PDB file of C-alpha atoms in Angstrom:
ATOM      1  CA  MET A 201      26.415  -7.281 -11.135  1.00 66.00           C
ATOM      2  CA  ILE A 202      25.711  -7.955 -14.788  1.00 72.00           C
ATOM      3  CA  VAL A 203      22.766 -10.484 -15.088  1.00 75.00           C
ATOM      4  CA  ASP A 204      22.357 -10.622 -18.847  1.00 78.00           C
ATOM      5  CA  CYS A 205      23.724  -9.276 -21.962  1.00 78.00           C
ATOM      6  CA  GLY A 206      22.454  -9.615 -25.246  1.00 80.00           C
ATOM      7  CA  ILE A 207      22.606  -8.100 -28.928  1.00 81.00           C
ATOM      8  CA  TYR A 208      18.928  -8.052 -30.619  1.00 84.00           C
ATOM      9  CA  ARG A 209      18.874  -7.961 -34.316  1.00 84.00           C
ATOM     10  CA  GLU A 210      15.208  -8.385 -36.420  1.00 85.00           C
ATOM     11  CA  GLY A 211      13.692  -9.337 -33.266  1.00 83.00           C
ATOM     12  CA  HIS A 212      16.166 -12.203 -32.465  1.00 84.00           C
ATOM     13  CA  ARG A 213      18.810 -12.496 -30.388  1.00 83.00           C
ATOM     14  CA  VAL A 214      22.186 -12.861 -31.614  1.00 82.00           C
ATOM     15  CA  GLU A 215      25.611 -14.169 -30.255  1.00 72.00           C
ATOM     16  CA  GLY A 216      26.452 -11.851 -27.514  1.00 63.00           C
ATOM     17  CA  PRO A 217      29.765  -9.720 -27.104  1.00 61.00           C
ATOM     18  CA  SER A 218      32.694 -11.587 -25.285  1.00 58.00           C
ATOM     19  CA  ASP A 219      33.721  -7.855 -23.761  1.00 62.00           C
ATOM     20  CA  LEU A 220      31.005  -5.019 -22.787  1.00 65.00           C
ATOM     21  CA  SER A 221      33.196  -2.502 -24.151  1.00 64.00           C
ATOM     22  CA  ASP A 222      32.228  -4.300 -27.977  1.00 67.00           C
ATOM     23  CA  ALA A 223      28.521  -4.627 -26.970  1.00 69.00           C
ATOM     24  CA  LEU A 224      27.266  -1.548 -28.620  1.00 70.00           C
ATOM     25  CA  ASP A 225      29.618  -1.232 -31.486  1.00 72.00           C
ATOM     26  CA  GLU A 226      28.572  -4.780 -32.451  1.00 74.00           C
ATOM     27  CA  ALA A 227      24.905  -3.924 -31.808  1.00 70.00           C
ATOM     28  CA  ARG A 228      24.703  -0.921 -34.450  1.00 73.00           C
ATOM     29  CA  ALA A 229      27.044  -2.674 -36.968  1.00 72.00           C
ATOM     30  CA  ALA A 230      24.427  -5.667 -36.836  1.00 71.00           C
ATOM     31  CA  GLY A 231      21.714  -3.043 -37.204  1.00 76.00           C
ATOM     32  CA  GLY A 232      19.995  -3.612 -33.820  1.00 81.00           C
ATOM     33  CA  PHE A 233      20.623  -3.057 -30.196  1.00 87.00           C
ATOM     34  CA  VAL A 234      21.890  -3.974 -27.013  1.00 86.00           C
ATOM     35  CA  TRP A 235      20.172  -4.791 -23.832  1.00 87.00           C
ATOM     36  CA  ILE A 236      22.271  -5.021 -20.263  1.00 86.00           C
ATOM     37  CA  GLY A 237      20.417  -6.040 -17.435  1.00 87.00           C
ATOM     38  CA  LEU A 238      22.148  -5.020 -13.912  1.00 87.00           C
ATOM     39  CA  HIS A 239      21.240  -5.613 -10.416  1.00 88.00           C
ATOM     40  CA  GLU A 240      22.342  -3.267  -7.829  1.00 86.00           C
ATOM     41  CA  PRO A 241      25.566  -2.801  -9.337  1.00 86.00           C
ATOM     42  CA  SER A 242      28.489  -1.183  -7.409  1.00 86.00           C
ATOM     43  CA  PRO A 243      29.785   2.192  -8.326  1.00 87.00           C
ATOM     44  CA  GLU A 244      32.883   0.350  -9.822  1.00 84.00           C
ATOM     45  CA  GLU A 245      30.707  -2.211 -11.555  1.00 81.00           C
ATOM     46  CA  PHE A 246      28.432   0.728 -13.004  1.00 86.00           C
ATOM     47  CA  GLU A 247      31.598   2.516 -14.412  1.00 86.00           C
ATOM     48  CA  LEU A 248      32.350   0.628 -17.485  1.00 83.00           C
ATOM     49  CA  VAL A 249      28.532   1.113 -18.726  1.00 85.00           C
ATOM     50  CA  THR A 250      28.938   4.772 -17.796  1.00 86.00           C
ATOM     51  CA  GLU A 251      31.407   5.131 -19.782  1.00 84.00           C
ATOM     52  CA  GLU A 252      30.583   3.130 -22.867  1.00 82.00           C
ATOM     53  CA  PHE A 253      27.037   4.254 -23.050  1.00 83.00           C
ATOM     54  CA  ARG A 254      27.513   7.899 -22.627  1.00 87.00           C
ATOM     55  CA  LEU A 255      25.152   7.661 -19.396  1.00 90.00           C
ATOM     56  CA  HIS A 256      24.480  11.043 -17.812  1.00 91.00           C
ATOM     57  CA  PRO A 257      26.176  11.398 -14.560  1.00 91.00           C
ATOM     58  CA  LEU A 258      23.331  12.893 -12.701  1.00 92.00           C
ATOM     59  CA  ALA A 259      21.248   9.894 -14.186  1.00 91.00           C
ATOM     60  CA  VAL A 260      23.943   7.557 -13.047  1.00 90.00           C
ATOM     61  CA  GLU A 261      23.409   8.692  -9.555  1.00 91.00           C
ATOM     62  CA  ASP A 262      20.033   8.453  -9.363  1.00 90.00           C
ATOM     63  CA  ALA A 263      20.507   4.464 -10.784  1.00 90.00           C
ATOM     64  CA  LEU A 264      23.128   3.951  -7.983  1.00 89.00           C
ATOM     65  CA  LYS A 265      21.298   5.559  -4.812  1.00 86.00           C
ATOM     66  CA  ALA A 266      18.022   4.241  -6.194  1.00 80.00           C
ATOM     67  CA  HIS A 267      15.095   5.204  -3.178  1.00 85.00           C
ATOM     68  CA  GLN A 268      13.635   7.608  -6.787  1.00 87.00           C
ATOM     69  CA  ARG A 269      10.252   8.177  -7.514  1.00 91.00           C
ATOM     70  CA  PRO A 270       9.123   7.360 -10.632  1.00 93.00           C
ATOM     71  CA  LYS A 271       9.874   9.666 -13.000  1.00 93.00           C
ATOM     72  CA  LEU A 272      11.224  10.436 -16.735  1.00 93.00           C
ATOM     73  CA  GLU A 273      14.317  12.493 -17.766  1.00 92.00           C
ATOM     74  CA  VAL A 274      15.626  13.463 -21.008  1.00 91.00           C
ATOM     75  CA  TYR A 275      18.953  13.639 -21.768  1.00 91.00           C
ATOM     76  CA  ASP A 276      21.123  14.275 -24.885  1.00 87.00           C
ATOM     77  CA  ASP A 277      22.424  10.457 -25.303  1.00 86.00           C
ATOM     78  CA  SER A 278      19.799   8.572 -23.747  1.00 89.00           C
ATOM     79  CA  LEU A 279      16.315   8.700 -22.170  1.00 93.00           C
ATOM     80  CA  PHE A 280      16.155   7.893 -18.099  1.00 94.00           C
ATOM     81  CA  LEU A 281      12.885   6.413 -16.980  1.00 94.00           C
ATOM     82  CA  VAL A 282      12.399   5.376 -13.323  1.00 94.00           C
ATOM     83  CA  LEU A 283       9.760   2.608 -11.943  1.00 93.00           C
ATOM     84  CA  LYS A 284       8.737   0.983  -8.710  1.00 92.00           C
ATOM     85  CA  PRO A 285       7.565  -2.386  -8.871  1.00 91.00           C
ATOM     86  CA  VAL A 286       5.521  -3.262  -6.420  1.00 90.00           C
ATOM     87  CA  VAL A 287       5.272  -7.031  -4.547  1.00 86.00           C
ATOM     88  CA  TYR A 288       2.301  -8.271  -2.383  1.00 84.00           C
ATOM     89  CA  GLU A 289       3.434 -10.850   0.269  1.00 83.00           C
ATOM     90  CA  PRO A 290       0.539 -13.102   1.047  1.00 76.00           C
ATOM     91  CA  GLU A 291       2.423 -14.807   4.381  1.00 75.00           C
ATOM     92  CA  SER A 292       2.467 -11.272   6.026  1.00 76.00           C
ATOM     93  CA  ASP A 293      -0.394  -9.445   3.563  1.00 73.00           C
ATOM     94  CA  ALA A 294       2.127  -6.407   3.293  1.00 81.00           C
ATOM     95  CA  VAL A 295       3.330  -4.276  -0.064  1.00 85.00           C
ATOM     96  CA  SER A 296       6.756  -3.772  -0.480  1.00 85.00           C
ATOM     97  CA  SER A 297       8.448  -2.032  -3.643  1.00 86.00           C
ATOM     98  CA  GLY A 298      11.392  -2.311  -5.876  1.00 87.00           C
ATOM     99  CA  GLU A 299      12.899   0.434  -8.139  1.00 90.00           C
ATOM    100  CA  VAL A 300      13.850  -0.425 -11.961  1.00 92.00           C
ATOM    101  CA  MET A 301      16.016   2.521 -13.913  1.00 93.00           C
ATOM    102  CA  ILE A 302      15.832   2.135 -17.444  1.00 93.00           C
ATOM    103  CA  PHE A 303      18.279   4.048 -19.904  1.00 94.00           C
ATOM    104  CA  LEU A 304      17.344   4.269 -23.297  1.00 93.00           C
ATOM    105  CA  GLY A 305      19.461   5.173 -26.335  1.00 88.00           C
ATOM    106  CA  ASP A 306      18.995   4.800 -30.156  1.00 85.00           C
ATOM    107  CA  ALA A 307      20.917   1.277 -29.674  1.00 86.00           C
ATOM    108  CA  PHE A 308      20.448   0.041 -26.460  1.00 88.00           C
ATOM    109  CA  VAL A 309      18.927  -0.300 -23.277  1.00 90.00           C
ATOM    110  CA  VAL A 310      20.447  -0.630 -19.662  1.00 91.00           C
ATOM    111  CA  THR A 311      17.771  -1.527 -17.030  1.00 91.00           C
ATOM    112  CA  VAL A 312      19.410  -1.548 -13.193  1.00 91.00           C
ATOM    113  CA  ARG A 313      17.344  -3.119 -10.582  1.00 89.00           C
ATOM    114  CA  HIS A 314      16.884  -2.564  -7.201  1.00 88.00           C
ATOM    115  CA  GLY A 315      15.081  -4.996  -4.535  1.00 79.00           C
ATOM    116  CA  GLU A 316      13.379  -8.078  -5.651  1.00 70.00           C
ATOM    117  CA  GLY A 317      10.053  -6.510  -7.087  1.00 61.00           C
ATOM    118  CA  ALA A 318      11.028  -6.479 -10.866  1.00 60.00           C
ATOM    119  CA  PRO A 319      10.823  -9.798 -12.639  1.00 65.00           C
ATOM    120  CA  LEU A 320      13.052  -8.730 -15.594  1.00 81.00           C
ATOM    121  CA  ALA A 321      13.986 -11.931 -16.708  1.00 81.00           C
ATOM    122  CA  ALA A 322      10.449 -12.808 -17.182  1.00 86.00           C
ATOM    123  CA  VAL A 323      10.197  -9.838 -19.330  1.00 88.00           C
ATOM    124  CA  ARG A 324      13.008 -10.559 -21.495  1.00 87.00           C
ATOM    125  CA  LYS A 325      11.855 -14.455 -22.283  1.00 88.00           C
ATOM    126  CA  ARG A 326       8.509 -13.079 -23.160  1.00 89.00           C
ATOM    127  CA  LEU A 327      10.053 -10.554 -25.619  1.00 89.00           C
ATOM    128  CA  GLU A 328      12.729 -13.223 -26.966  1.00 88.00           C
ATOM    129  CA  ARG A 329       9.356 -15.207 -27.462  1.00 89.00           C
ATOM    130  CA  GLU A 330       7.801 -12.482 -29.821  1.00 90.00           C
ATOM    131  CA  PRO A 331      10.448 -11.476 -32.275  1.00 87.00           C
ATOM    132  CA  GLU A 332       7.578  -9.025 -34.110  1.00 89.00           C
ATOM    133  CA  MET A 333       7.796  -6.928 -30.761  1.00 88.00           C
ATOM    134  CA  LEU A 334      11.143  -7.165 -30.405  1.00 87.00           C
ATOM    135  CA  GLY A 335      11.895  -5.993 -33.560  1.00 86.00           C
ATOM    136  CA  LYS A 336      10.521  -2.431 -32.951  1.00 87.00           C
ATOM    137  CA  GLY A 337      13.807  -1.861 -31.267  1.00 88.00           C
ATOM    138  CA  PRO A 338      14.735  -0.351 -27.706  1.00 90.00           C
ATOM    139  CA  THR A 339      11.491   1.000 -27.485  1.00 92.00           C
ATOM    140  CA  ALA A 340       9.689  -2.448 -27.142  1.00 92.00           C
ATOM    141  CA  VAL A 341      11.418  -3.208 -24.416  1.00 92.00           C
ATOM    142  CA  LEU A 342      10.675   0.193 -22.543  1.00 93.00           C
ATOM    143  CA  TYR A 343       6.924  -0.630 -23.419  1.00 93.00           C
ATOM    144  CA  ALA A 344       7.318  -4.247 -22.017  1.00 93.00           C
ATOM    145  CA  ILE A 345       8.907  -3.378 -18.743  1.00 93.00           C
ATOM    146  CA  ALA A 346       6.005  -0.609 -17.958  1.00 93.00           C
ATOM    147  CA  ASP A 347       3.321  -2.721 -19.201  1.00 93.00           C
ATOM    148  CA  ALA A 348       4.631  -5.531 -17.148  1.00 92.00           C
ATOM    149  CA  THR A 349       4.565  -3.309 -14.160  1.00 92.00           C
ATOM    150  CA  VAL A 350       1.616  -1.682 -14.360  1.00 93.00           C
ATOM    151  CA  ASP A 351      -0.002  -5.212 -15.458  1.00 92.00           C
ATOM    152  CA  HIS A 352       1.240  -6.421 -11.668  1.00 91.00           C
ATOM    153  CA  TYR A 353      -0.277  -3.158 -10.216  1.00 92.00           C
ATOM    154  CA  LEU A 354      -3.861  -4.311 -10.987  1.00 91.00           C
ATOM    155  CA  GLU A 355      -3.103  -7.741  -9.409  1.00 90.00           C
ATOM    156  CA  VAL A 356      -1.783  -6.289  -6.281  1.00 91.00           C
ATOM    157  CA  ALA A 357      -4.855  -3.975  -6.190  1.00 90.00           C
ATOM    158  CA  GLY A 358      -6.934  -6.840  -6.378  1.00 90.00           C
ATOM    159  CA  GLU A 359      -5.444  -8.578  -3.358  1.00 89.00           C
ATOM    160  CA  LEU A 360      -5.568  -5.311  -1.438  1.00 89.00           C
ATOM    161  CA  GLN A 361      -9.263  -5.254  -2.263  1.00 89.00           C
ATOM    162  CA  ASN A 362      -9.586  -8.910  -0.885  1.00 89.00           C
ATOM    163  CA  ASP A 363      -7.781  -7.593   2.299  1.00 86.00           C
ATOM    164  CA  LEU A 364     -10.016  -5.030   2.807  1.00 86.00           C
ATOM    165  CA  GLU A 365     -13.430  -6.861   2.683  1.00 85.00           C
ATOM    166  CA  GLU A 366     -11.648  -8.970   5.377  1.00 83.00           C
ATOM    167  CA  LEU A 367     -10.813  -5.860   7.447  1.00 82.00           C
ATOM    168  CA  GLU A 368     -14.347  -4.841   6.912  1.00 81.00           C
ATOM    169  CA  THR A 369     -16.004  -8.164   8.057  1.00 81.00           C
ATOM    170  CA  GLU A 370     -13.727  -8.488  11.180  1.00 77.00           C
ATOM    171  CA  VAL A 371     -14.485  -4.164  12.116  1.00 78.00           C
ATOM    172  CA  PHE A 372     -18.510  -5.159  11.551  1.00 76.00           C
ATOM    173  CA  SER A 373     -18.218  -8.274  13.397  1.00 72.00           C
ATOM    174  CA  PRO A 374     -20.105  -8.051  16.983  1.00 66.00           C
ATOM    175  CA  ASP A 375     -17.648  -9.927  18.265  1.00 60.00           C
ATOM    176  CA  VAL A 376     -15.957  -6.955  20.726  1.00 48.00           C
ATOM    177  CA  ALA A 377     -12.954  -9.582  21.573  1.00 45.00           C
ATOM    178  CA  GLY A 378     -11.839  -9.900  18.484  1.00 47.00           C
ATOM    179  CA  SER A 379     -11.296  -6.264  17.536  1.00 56.00           C
ATOM    180  CA  ARG A 380      -9.131  -5.555  20.162  1.00 59.00           C
ATOM    181  CA  HIS A 381      -6.107  -4.998  17.475  1.00 73.00           C
ATOM    182  CA  THR A 382      -8.275  -3.685  14.684  1.00 75.00           C
ATOM    183  CA  ALA A 383      -7.237  -0.322  14.717  1.00 76.00           C
ATOM    184  CA  SER A 384      -3.658  -1.606  14.488  1.00 78.00           C
ATOM    185  CA  ARG A 385      -4.133  -3.577  11.162  1.00 81.00           C
ATOM    186  CA  ILE A 386      -6.421  -0.730   9.732  1.00 83.00           C
ATOM    187  CA  TYR A 387      -3.276   1.602  10.239  1.00 84.00           C
ATOM    188  CA  THR A 388      -0.866  -0.922   9.075  1.00 84.00           C
ATOM    189  CA  PHE A 389      -3.136  -1.154   5.811  1.00 86.00           C
ATOM    190  CA  LYS A 390      -3.145   2.251   5.004  1.00 87.00           C
ATOM    191  CA  ARG A 391       0.342   2.174   5.308  1.00 88.00           C
ATOM    192  CA  GLN A 392       0.579  -0.354   2.664  1.00 89.00           C
ATOM    193  CA  ILE A 393      -2.134   1.678   0.597  1.00 90.00           C
ATOM    194  CA  LEU A 394       0.496   4.627   1.119  1.00 90.00           C
ATOM    195  CA  GLU A 395       3.330   2.353  -0.610  1.00 89.00           C
ATOM    196  CA  PHE A 396       1.609   1.630  -3.407  1.00 91.00           C
ATOM    197  CA  ARG A 397       0.744   5.047  -3.969  1.00 90.00           C
ATOM    198  CA  ARG A 398       3.824   6.179  -4.221  1.00 91.00           C
ATOM    199  CA  ALA A 399       4.696   3.718  -6.842  1.00 91.00           C
ATOM    200  CA  SER A 400       1.443   3.969  -8.976  1.00 91.00           C
ATOM    201  CA  GLY A 401       0.900   7.896  -8.525  1.00 91.00           C
ATOM    202  CA  PRO A 402       4.106   9.461  -9.607  1.00 93.00           C
ATOM    203  CA  LEU A 403       3.971   7.080 -12.658  1.00 93.00           C
ATOM    204  CA  ALA A 404       0.870   8.932 -14.598  1.00 92.00           C
ATOM    205  CA  LEU A 405       2.984  11.659 -15.589  1.00 91.00           C
ATOM    206  CA  PRO A 406       6.073   9.961 -16.987  1.00 91.00           C
ATOM    207  CA  LEU A 407       3.276   7.646 -19.204  1.00 91.00           C
ATOM    208  CA  THR A 408       1.415  10.745 -20.320  1.00 90.00           C
ATOM    209  CA  ARG A 409       4.779  12.401 -22.065  1.00 89.00           C
ATOM    210  CA  LEU A 410       5.793   8.625 -23.633  1.00 89.00           C
ATOM    211  CA  ALA A 411       2.144   8.480 -24.862  1.00 86.00           C
ATOM    212  CA  GLY A 412       2.749  11.826 -26.714  1.00 79.00           C
ATOM    213  CA  ASN A 413      -0.460  13.447 -24.802  1.00 68.00           C
ATOM    214  CA  GLY A 414      -1.671  16.476 -23.059  1.00 56.00           C
ATOM    215  CA  PRO A 415       0.664  19.547 -23.443  1.00 57.00           C
ATOM    216  CA  PHE A 416       3.565  17.628 -24.281  1.00 55.00           C
ATOM    217  CA  GLY A 417       2.909  17.355 -27.669  1.00 58.00           C
ATOM    218  CA  ALA A 418       4.910  14.712 -29.384  1.00 64.00           C
ATOM    219  CA  ALA A 419       6.750  11.360 -27.988  1.00 69.00           C
ATOM    220  CA  PRO A 420      10.213  12.080 -26.193  1.00 83.00           C
ATOM    221  CA  PRO A 421      13.276  11.211 -28.019  1.00 85.00           C
ATOM    222  CA  PHE A 422      14.615   7.626 -28.829  1.00 86.00           C
ATOM    223  CA  VAL A 423      10.852   6.854 -28.639  1.00 88.00           C
ATOM    224  CA  ASN A 424       9.332   5.276 -31.879  1.00 85.00           C
ATOM    225  CA  ASP A 425       6.070   7.501 -32.395  1.00 83.00           C
ATOM    226  CA  LYS A 426       4.166   4.271 -33.733  1.00 85.00           C
ATOM    227  CA  ALA A 427       4.668   3.062 -29.837  1.00 86.00           C
ATOM    228  CA  ARG A 428       2.288   5.962 -28.654  1.00 88.00           C
ATOM    229  CA  PRO A 429      -1.070   3.729 -28.915  1.00 89.00           C
ATOM    230  CA  PHE A 430       0.853   1.260 -26.584  1.00 91.00           C
ATOM    231  CA  PHE A 431       2.071   3.707 -24.273  1.00 91.00           C
ATOM    232  CA  ARG A 432      -1.849   5.290 -24.005  1.00 91.00           C
ATOM    233  CA  ASP A 433      -2.842   1.417 -22.968  1.00 93.00           C
ATOM    234  CA  VAL A 434      -0.710   1.255 -20.618  1.00 94.00           C
ATOM    235  CA  HIS A 435      -1.249   4.634 -18.933  1.00 93.00           C
ATOM    236  CA  ASP A 436      -5.084   3.676 -19.258  1.00 94.00           C
ATOM    237  CA  HIS A 437      -4.412   0.605 -17.306  1.00 93.00           C
ATOM    238  CA  LEU A 438      -2.505   2.731 -14.832  1.00 94.00           C
ATOM    239  CA  THR A 439      -5.364   5.351 -14.512  1.00 93.00           C
ATOM    240  CA  ARG A 440      -7.445   2.147 -13.495  1.00 93.00           C
ATOM    241  CA  VAL A 441      -4.613   1.321 -10.568  1.00 93.00           C
ATOM    242  CA  ASN A 442      -4.920   4.979  -9.255  1.00 92.00           C
ATOM    243  CA  GLU A 443      -8.664   4.957  -9.221  1.00 93.00           C
ATOM    244  CA  SER A 444      -8.744   1.752  -7.629  1.00 91.00           C
ATOM    245  CA  VAL A 445      -6.246   2.823  -4.960  1.00 91.00           C
ATOM    246  CA  ASP A 446      -8.172   6.404  -4.313  1.00 91.00           C
ATOM    247  CA  GLY A 447     -11.540   3.895  -3.718  1.00 90.00           C
ATOM    248  CA  LEU A 448      -9.137   1.732  -1.238  1.00 89.00           C
ATOM    249  CA  ASP A 449      -7.813   4.647   0.376  1.00 89.00           C
ATOM    250  CA  ARG A 450     -11.139   6.295   1.176  1.00 88.00           C
ATOM    251  CA  LEU A 451     -12.795   3.002   2.109  1.00 88.00           C
ATOM    252  CA  VAL A 452      -9.951   2.126   4.461  1.00 86.00           C
ATOM    253  CA  SER A 453     -10.506   5.575   6.101  1.00 85.00           C
ATOM    254  CA  ASP A 454     -14.229   4.914   6.480  1.00 83.00           C
ATOM    255  CA  VAL A 455     -13.592   1.640   7.984  1.00 84.00           C
ATOM    256  CA  LEU A 456     -11.313   3.296  10.454  1.00 79.00           C
ATOM    257  CA  SER A 457     -13.897   5.980  11.270  1.00 80.00           C
ATOM    258  CA  ALA A 458     -16.210   3.400  11.542  1.00 78.00           C
ATOM    259  CA  HIS A 459     -14.324   1.492  14.057  1.00 76.00           C
ATOM    260  CA  LEU A 460     -13.637   4.455  16.086  1.00 74.00           C
ATOM    261  CA  ALA A 461     -17.144   5.252  16.366  1.00 76.00           C
ATOM    262  CA  GLN A 462     -17.966   1.588  17.203  1.00 73.00           C
ATOM    263  CA  MET A 463     -15.355   1.521  20.070  1.00 72.00           C
ATOM    264  CA  SER A 464     -16.771   4.963  21.237  1.00 74.00           C
ATOM    265  CA  VAL A 465     -20.287   3.402  21.292  1.00 70.00           C
ATOM    266  CA  ARG A 466     -19.111   0.625  23.464  1.00 72.00           C
ATOM    267  CA  GLN A 467     -17.077   2.883  25.914  1.00 71.00           C
ATOM    268  CA  ASN A 468     -20.293   4.734  26.012  1.00 72.00           C
ATOM    269  CA  ASP A 469     -22.570   1.648  26.676  1.00 71.00           C
ATOM    270  CA  ASP A 470     -19.563   0.351  29.379  1.00 71.00           C
ATOM    271  CA  MET A 471     -19.643   3.598  30.958  1.00 78.00           C
ATOM    272  CA  ARG A 472     -23.507   3.453  31.270  1.00 74.00           C
ATOM    273  CA  LYS A 473     -23.288  -0.172  32.982  1.00 78.00           C
ATOM    274  CA  ILE A 474     -20.525   0.935  35.354  1.00 77.00           C
ATOM    275  CA  SER A 475     -22.816   3.992  36.159  1.00 77.00           C
ATOM    276  CA  ALA A 476     -26.108   2.300  36.651  1.00 77.00           C
ATOM    277  CA  TRP A 477     -23.910  -0.418  38.779  1.00 76.00           C
ATOM    278  CA  ALA A 478     -22.564   2.253  41.050  1.00 79.00           C
ATOM    279  CA  ALA A 479     -26.151   4.116  42.023  1.00 74.00           C
ATOM    280  CA  MET A 480     -27.501   0.815  42.722  1.00 75.00           C
ATOM    281  CA  ALA A 481     -24.504   0.349  45.063  1.00 78.00           C
ATOM    282  CA  ALA A 482     -25.030   3.915  46.514  1.00 78.00           C
ATOM    283  CA  VAL A 483     -28.320   3.375  47.757  1.00 73.00           C
ATOM    284  CA  PRO A 484     -27.911   0.667  50.225  1.00 77.00           C
ATOM    285  CA  THR A 485     -24.682   2.505  51.258  1.00 76.00           C
ATOM    286  CA  MET A 486     -26.575   5.644  51.955  1.00 72.00           C
ATOM    287  CA  LEU A 487     -29.076   3.733  53.910  1.00 69.00           C
ATOM    288  CA  ALA A 488     -26.454   1.799  55.606  1.00 73.00           C
ATOM    289  CA  GLY A 489     -24.347   5.024  56.444  1.00 71.00           C
ATOM    290  CA  ILE A 490     -27.837   6.987  58.124  1.00 64.00           C
ATOM    291  CA  TYR A 491     -28.860   4.360  60.143  1.00 65.00           C
ATOM    292  CA  GLY A 492     -24.773   3.654  61.333  1.00 66.00           C
ATOM    293  CA  MET A 493     -24.733   7.028  62.658  1.00 63.00           C
ATOM    294  CA  ASN A 494     -25.317   5.852  66.087  1.00 60.00           C
ATOM    295  CA  PHE A 495     -27.790   8.568  67.227  1.00 59.00           C
ATOM    296  CA  GLU A 496     -30.090   8.176  70.258  1.00 61.00           C
ATOM    297  CA  HIS A 497     -33.036   9.705  68.416  1.00 55.00           C
ATOM    298  CA  MET A 498     -33.742   7.772  65.137  1.00 62.00           C
ATOM    299  CA  PRO A 499     -37.032   6.727  63.711  1.00 62.00           C
ATOM    300  CA  GLU A 500     -37.896   2.584  64.460  1.00 61.00           C
ATOM    301  CA  LEU A 501     -34.414   3.030  66.777  1.00 62.00           C
ATOM    302  CA  ARG A 502     -36.131   0.629  69.416  1.00 66.00           C
ATOM    303  CA  TRP A 503     -38.861  -1.122  66.877  1.00 69.00           C
ATOM    304  CA  VAL A 504     -37.961  -5.104  66.622  1.00 66.00           C
ATOM    305  CA  TRP A 505     -38.534  -4.872  62.692  1.00 69.00           C
ATOM    306  CA  SER A 506     -36.625  -1.835  61.979  1.00 68.00           C
ATOM    307  CA  TYR A 507     -33.388  -3.827  60.704  1.00 68.00           C
ATOM    308  CA  PRO A 508     -35.519  -6.042  58.488  1.00 75.00           C
ATOM    309  CA  ALA A 509     -37.587  -3.088  57.293  1.00 73.00           C
ATOM    310  CA  VAL A 510     -34.458  -1.428  56.307  1.00 73.00           C
ATOM    311  CA  ILE A 511     -33.251  -4.245  54.547  1.00 77.00           C
ATOM    312  CA  GLY A 512     -36.499  -4.604  52.713  1.00 79.00           C
ATOM    313  CA  VAL A 513     -36.485  -0.742  51.643  1.00 77.00           C
ATOM    314  CA  MET A 514     -32.809  -1.761  49.908  1.00 76.00           C
ATOM    315  CA  VAL A 515     -34.106  -4.658  48.240  1.00 80.00           C
ATOM    316  CA  VAL A 516     -37.190  -2.791  46.622  1.00 82.00           C
ATOM    317  CA  LEU A 517     -34.928   0.433  45.490  1.00 78.00           C
ATOM    318  CA  GLU A 518     -32.479  -1.928  44.315  1.00 77.00           C
ATOM    319  CA  VAL A 519     -35.161  -4.390  41.991  1.00 80.00           C
ATOM    320  CA  LEU A 520     -36.462  -0.753  41.022  1.00 81.00           C
ATOM    321  CA  LEU A 521     -33.029   0.697  39.908  1.00 75.00           C
ATOM    322  CA  TYR A 522     -32.362  -2.429  38.400  1.00 77.00           C
ATOM    323  CA  ARG A 523     -36.077  -2.420  35.934  1.00 79.00           C
ATOM    324  CA  LEU A 524     -35.583   1.007  35.346  1.00 78.00           C
ATOM    325  CA  PHE A 525     -31.647   0.836  34.003  1.00 71.00           C
ATOM    326  CA  LYS A 526     -32.646  -2.636  31.952  1.00 76.00           C
ATOM    327  CA  ARG A 527     -35.324  -0.410  30.389  1.00 77.00           C
ATOM    328  CA  ARG A 528     -33.467   2.313  29.208  1.00 72.00           C
ATOM    329  CA  GLY A 529     -30.817  -0.525  28.140  1.00 71.00           C
ATOM    330  CA  TRP A 530     -28.208   0.671  30.783  1.00 66.00           C
ATOM    331  CA  MET A 531     -27.560  -3.092  31.923  1.00 63.00           C
TER     332      MET A 531
END
């Protein structure tokens, strides 16, 4: 469905077209551009947009099917950028991602949103309050969406850092009973980081190209060369995000290793305790077994104090074993 359709001239929104097919012509006639926002459109709904703006069929296929990696494609009549905004859900401490596809031309911007992790309405309102920025044309819209997406990455990375600190406290807590499901939480947390990396990691190359850095030379077509410093700033923020995510991934792996090591130590302690109790139980069992074989010729068989003596020997041996195991930390 079409969420919004507006024509912008010199940074200000003018009266929208009555028919979508006239939007591009009116924008060019006014010396501005048109910005159309769609949310999970059907092929039938997107067909008119495709024909009006002459969008490349491969990019259209990606925009309709979604589930794409962040990427930048250059076609004859437009630029196609895929972003994956992320959303942190504090109730479940989970990270989910949506998708935003941006078609950029000389006088138009078409945004296609999938999922709920893409606050494009807020970006549009912010730009409409900054006519100087919006007056830069479609490139300003591309920059604003990329900047908002990456800035939100930083917020989510901060939330994940807080969750990791709580997880570390739980792992290194002396409360054994509270750590029964810790391994499951660590694996779940690692999956959240993986979901985050799928969104932020591949975006580095498209932003490098938009900034005109590295071996790619100038910025791609349909992008104003004066916007290169702005895209470099977004790329710097993304670098911080990726470094933070890499650090979180390493830390959670270390936490998992520490937890497994602690579980192994606890299991060894349990096995030592079981072995100590088994050894203490073996002494009276052995003595009772020997004296229970009912042989006629046995030491002290006819002695009145033989039974108490055997019991006393058992007690003395049990005390000696207990003190020995206690001294070695087995009990």
